[in-house]
Amino acid sequence: MSESTVVVFGDQPPVHLDRVAERAKVLVCDEKSLPQALPVADVLLVWDFTSDAVRDAWPGEGPRPAWVHTASAGVDRLLCPELIASDTVLTNARGVFEQPIAEYVAGLVIAMAKDFHGTWELQRQRRWQHRETMRLAGTRAVVVGAGPIGRAIGSTLAALGVVVDLVGRSARQGVRGGDELPGLLPSADWVVCAAPLTEANRGMFDRSVFDRMKSSARFINIGRGPLVVEKDLTAALMARRIGGAALDVFEHEPLASDDPLWDVPGLFVSPHMSGDTVGWRDHLAEQFQDNFERWCAGEPLLNIVDKRLGYVPVD
């Protein structure tokens, strides 16, 4: 096999790709140089997974890589009709983010149940105000998204005594079908969005969903921003139709400093960081290099995305 060319797209590419560099020519490109780099790439590593540049450049002239790997769980920012229809194999970073995100969601749930925000505020005011908080065990959570991230969230919450309903596109063992979601919402204390973004579910969390939730329920989104109609969530919080919410992802990122979401009462805002733990970039680089060795050996790649579905199918 002749020397392959691996193109790494990103302004801050991974430092450690030693195993790849031993077996291939590695080129680094940014948004400006990506259109010229694509035709010479056998493999494309999308390190900057926050950019739309690959989707924009893919329909251009010349050959396209045989394999594209993105250092993210979601692939919505890459997919275009031409990539979907091509023979290019697409893989993602499944296996890196699941447990960190599950821990983040569990942290949010505990913090909301125990009113840590209120305790911190009272401490700031030097006020001794005894309160009662929610017992977490026995509460109910609906986790929408039955992939690895949703499953990790479900098992982590279950370890805390939360009764979990996992909701996917269709019903199967241990998973409720999407058509059951409206009936599950009225009894849920926690509604967690962990779904991938597809055209079919864009804006799925809208007023109709928030109106079905009970007034004490909390909503958490660690999936993708466009899954939520942000103005409908804002209205629900402002009117106190739900008890609170936490968003780690947004329709437009980064969130502008003058965005009204910063000031919505009962809303916890975090900057798309739920899966990013110390050393996560090294884990992503190692995962890609492991898969690259499989590619060089002619072995089946791991984490192959069904491009028409937009995610790695779960067995």
XYZ file of C-alpha atoms in Angstrom:
315
model
C 0.000 0.000 0.000
C 1.468 3.375 -1.011
C 1.820 6.142 1.549
C -1.542 7.612 2.438
C -2.292 11.282 2.983
C -4.146 12.177 6.162
C -5.569 15.690 6.243
C -6.309 17.131 9.679
C -8.835 19.941 9.615
C -8.622 22.396 12.499
C -6.838 25.505 13.704
C -5.568 23.558 16.730
C -4.824 20.033 15.500
C -3.909 17.238 17.937
C -0.300 17.320 19.063
C 0.115 13.550 19.295
C -0.497 11.692 16.043
C 2.824 9.839 16.130
C 1.437 6.480 15.023
C -0.281 8.094 12.040
C 2.809 10.113 11.087
C 4.872 6.902 10.975
C 2.628 5.459 8.260
C 1.187 8.427 6.371
C 1.796 11.945 5.210
C -0.042 14.299 7.584
C -1.255 17.681 6.351
C -2.973 20.287 8.508
C -5.462 22.705 7.004
C -7.880 25.396 8.097
C -11.166 26.591 6.624
C -9.421 28.581 3.902
C -7.192 25.748 2.685
C -9.672 22.886 3.164
C -11.112 22.992 -0.408
C -7.608 22.485 -1.842
C -6.743 19.772 0.696
C -9.808 17.571 0.203
C -8.866 16.200 -3.257
C -5.468 14.968 -2.020
C -6.758 13.395 1.201
C -7.154 9.661 1.559
C -8.366 10.233 5.114
C -9.839 13.373 6.676
C -9.722 13.906 10.436
C -12.210 16.603 11.390
C -10.614 17.957 14.536
C -12.577 21.209 14.479
C -16.042 19.714 14.747
C -17.663 23.097 15.477
C -17.193 24.280 11.891
C -19.468 23.868 8.861
C -16.473 24.078 6.499
C -16.410 20.379 5.551
C -20.098 20.395 4.645
C -19.595 23.548 2.592
C -16.460 22.342 0.774
C -17.451 18.732 0.122
C -19.493 19.332 -3.088
C -16.449 20.872 -4.824
C -14.309 19.509 -7.662
C -11.948 16.541 -7.483
C -11.708 13.265 -5.555
C -12.880 12.978 -1.974
C -11.392 11.056 0.989
C -12.301 7.404 1.345
C -12.726 7.867 5.084
C -13.767 10.818 7.230
C -13.480 10.705 11.014
C -14.912 13.427 13.237
C -13.672 14.019 16.766
C -17.239 14.400 17.988
C -20.307 12.303 18.679
C -22.593 14.353 16.424
C -22.128 14.462 12.654
C -24.827 16.982 11.716
C -22.316 19.711 10.868
C -20.651 17.475 8.273
C -23.521 15.913 6.401
C -24.551 17.213 2.998
C -26.355 15.350 0.200
C -23.109 14.729 -1.676
C -21.362 13.183 1.337
C -24.393 11.075 2.207
C -24.584 9.717 -1.358
C -20.834 9.055 -1.633
C -18.905 5.874 -0.889
C -16.932 7.687 1.812
C -17.005 5.939 5.183
C -17.844 8.258 8.081
C -16.876 7.458 11.683
C -17.330 9.370 14.923
C -15.941 9.577 18.462
C -18.406 7.205 20.070
C -16.918 5.891 23.321
C -15.144 9.065 24.456
C -17.953 11.316 25.669
C -20.656 9.009 27.065
C -19.668 8.704 30.712
C -18.420 12.294 31.145
C -21.737 13.595 29.790
C -23.669 11.184 32.013
C -21.739 12.461 35.032
C -22.443 16.043 34.015
C -26.172 15.370 33.745
C -26.153 13.583 37.098
C -24.384 16.582 38.609
C -27.040 18.922 37.253
C -29.836 16.706 38.542
C -28.306 16.527 42.037
C -27.623 20.271 42.088
C -31.210 21.067 41.094
C -32.746 18.543 43.488
C -30.666 19.816 46.414
C -30.925 23.504 45.447
C -27.174 24.075 45.497
C -27.685 27.336 43.629
C -29.979 28.610 46.386
C -27.538 27.546 49.091
C -24.682 29.341 47.356
C -26.765 32.489 46.970
C -27.786 32.445 50.641
C -24.149 31.935 51.627
C -23.227 34.939 49.508
C -25.846 36.937 51.402
C -24.623 35.512 54.772
C -28.148 34.276 55.477
C -28.884 31.179 57.562
C -32.115 29.887 56.013
C -33.008 26.260 56.584
C -34.852 24.616 53.708
C -36.113 21.222 52.608
C -34.932 19.790 49.304
C -36.038 17.035 46.967
C -35.202 13.407 47.584
C -33.738 12.155 44.320
C -34.403 8.433 44.748
C -37.828 7.556 43.414
C -38.101 10.508 41.035
C -38.687 9.804 37.351
C -36.541 10.763 34.378
C -37.331 10.593 30.685
C -34.129 10.427 28.633
C -34.775 11.119 24.950
C -32.092 9.523 22.798
C -31.349 5.813 23.143
C -27.797 5.845 21.800
C -24.675 5.306 23.915
C -24.886 8.757 25.535
C -28.552 8.374 26.442
C -27.915 4.885 27.789
C -25.006 6.097 29.931
C -27.168 8.894 31.323
C -29.944 6.426 32.079
C -27.705 3.963 33.919
C -25.994 6.732 35.903
C -29.303 8.242 37.020
C -30.639 4.777 37.818
C -27.659 4.258 40.154
C -28.945 7.279 42.096
C -32.343 5.658 42.489
C -34.050 7.543 39.674
C -36.635 5.609 37.680
C -35.617 6.043 34.039
C -37.608 5.760 30.817
C -35.307 5.673 27.782
C -36.962 6.919 24.578
C -35.701 6.178 21.061
C -36.991 6.425 17.501
C -38.719 3.066 17.810
C -39.567 0.724 20.656
C -37.277 -2.210 21.463
C -36.227 -4.031 24.592
C -35.522 -1.468 27.296
C -36.419 1.454 25.021
C -39.723 3.240 24.566
C -40.776 4.437 21.133
C -40.919 8.105 20.273
C -44.693 7.946 19.988
C -44.826 7.201 23.735
C -43.054 10.419 24.734
C -46.204 12.601 25.149
C -47.642 10.086 27.613
C -44.436 9.938 29.652
C -43.943 13.674 30.078
C -46.673 14.442 32.676
C -45.104 12.120 35.280
C -41.444 13.047 34.644
C -39.425 15.033 37.173
C -36.486 15.241 34.749
C -36.586 15.399 30.960
C -33.170 14.968 29.377
C -32.473 15.490 25.668
C -29.616 13.303 24.424
C -30.827 12.812 20.852
C -28.767 13.339 17.692
C -29.829 16.185 15.428
C -31.624 15.112 12.262
C -34.090 16.935 10.054
C -36.832 14.737 11.483
C -36.330 15.859 15.084
C -35.195 19.456 14.665
C -37.245 21.606 17.071
C -38.839 18.562 18.724
C -38.770 20.193 22.162
C -41.296 22.946 21.653
C -44.232 24.432 23.510
C -46.274 21.250 23.126
C -43.599 19.341 25.065
C -43.114 21.932 27.792
C -46.873 22.285 28.250
C -47.100 18.550 28.972
C -44.431 18.666 31.682
C -45.493 19.203 35.273
C -44.747 22.553 36.876
C -41.943 21.164 39.072
C -40.146 19.280 36.280
C -36.703 20.241 34.982
C -35.444 20.044 31.409
C -31.812 19.381 30.423
C -30.333 19.482 26.912
C -26.887 18.031 26.216
C -27.816 16.856 22.687
C -27.841 19.595 20.069
C -29.122 23.161 20.338
C -31.532 23.098 17.375
C -33.467 20.246 18.991
C -35.019 22.859 21.285
C -37.188 25.806 20.322
C -35.425 28.236 22.637
C -38.184 30.853 22.630
C -40.687 28.213 23.744
C -38.408 27.080 26.571
C -37.873 30.693 27.609
C -41.631 31.298 27.676
C -42.179 28.173 29.796
C -39.568 29.284 32.311
C -40.754 32.880 32.421
C -44.333 31.737 33.077
C -43.081 29.105 35.575
C -44.828 26.356 33.648
C -41.777 24.173 34.401
C -39.472 24.177 37.396
C -36.160 24.901 35.687
C -33.809 23.986 32.855
C -30.162 23.561 31.935
C -28.733 24.036 28.453
C -25.225 22.968 27.473
C -25.893 23.363 23.737
C -27.559 26.156 21.794
C -28.938 26.937 18.378
C -26.153 29.474 17.841
C -22.760 28.919 19.467
C -20.968 30.566 21.084
C -23.854 32.246 22.858
C -23.570 36.009 22.311
C -22.982 38.121 25.413
C -26.219 40.018 24.761
C -28.340 36.898 24.198
C -31.425 37.009 26.446
C -30.921 33.371 27.467
C -28.236 34.475 29.934
C -30.886 36.192 32.054
C -33.783 33.724 31.901
C -34.827 32.861 35.468
C -34.368 29.215 36.369
C -32.037 28.509 33.417
C -28.525 27.151 33.916
C -26.239 27.972 30.961
C -22.971 26.149 30.251
C -20.704 26.523 27.172
C -20.999 23.120 25.427
C -18.654 21.468 27.912
C -20.576 18.507 29.312
C -18.329 15.909 27.660
C -15.013 17.729 27.947
C -12.933 16.355 30.802
C -9.227 16.704 31.488
C -7.325 14.792 28.795
C -10.276 14.440 26.412
C -8.286 15.609 23.390
C -5.668 12.920 24.013
C -8.432 10.306 24.166
C -9.802 11.551 20.834
C -6.369 11.406 19.195
C -5.738 7.876 20.488
C -9.129 6.713 19.277
C -8.438 8.019 15.769
C -4.991 6.413 15.678
C -6.417 3.056 16.773
C -8.962 3.240 13.961
C -6.288 4.373 11.490
C -4.284 1.236 12.229
C -7.371 -0.818 11.451
C -7.775 1.091 8.178
C -4.172 0.426 7.203
C -4.610 -3.267 7.984
C -7.774 -3.505 5.901
C -9.870 -4.286 8.995
C -13.416 -2.980 9.520
C -13.480 0.470 11.071
C -15.141 1.116 14.413
C -17.983 3.598 14.939
C -19.242 3.672 11.358
C -22.051 6.204 11.030
C -25.165 5.422 9.017
C -25.036 8.621 6.997
C -28.737 8.551 6.164
C -29.693 8.180 9.809
C -26.996 10.559 11.065
C -25.607 8.355 13.834
C -23.998 5.004 14.626
C -26.799 2.421 14.834
C -27.123 0.758 18.224
C -27.243 -3.026 18.268
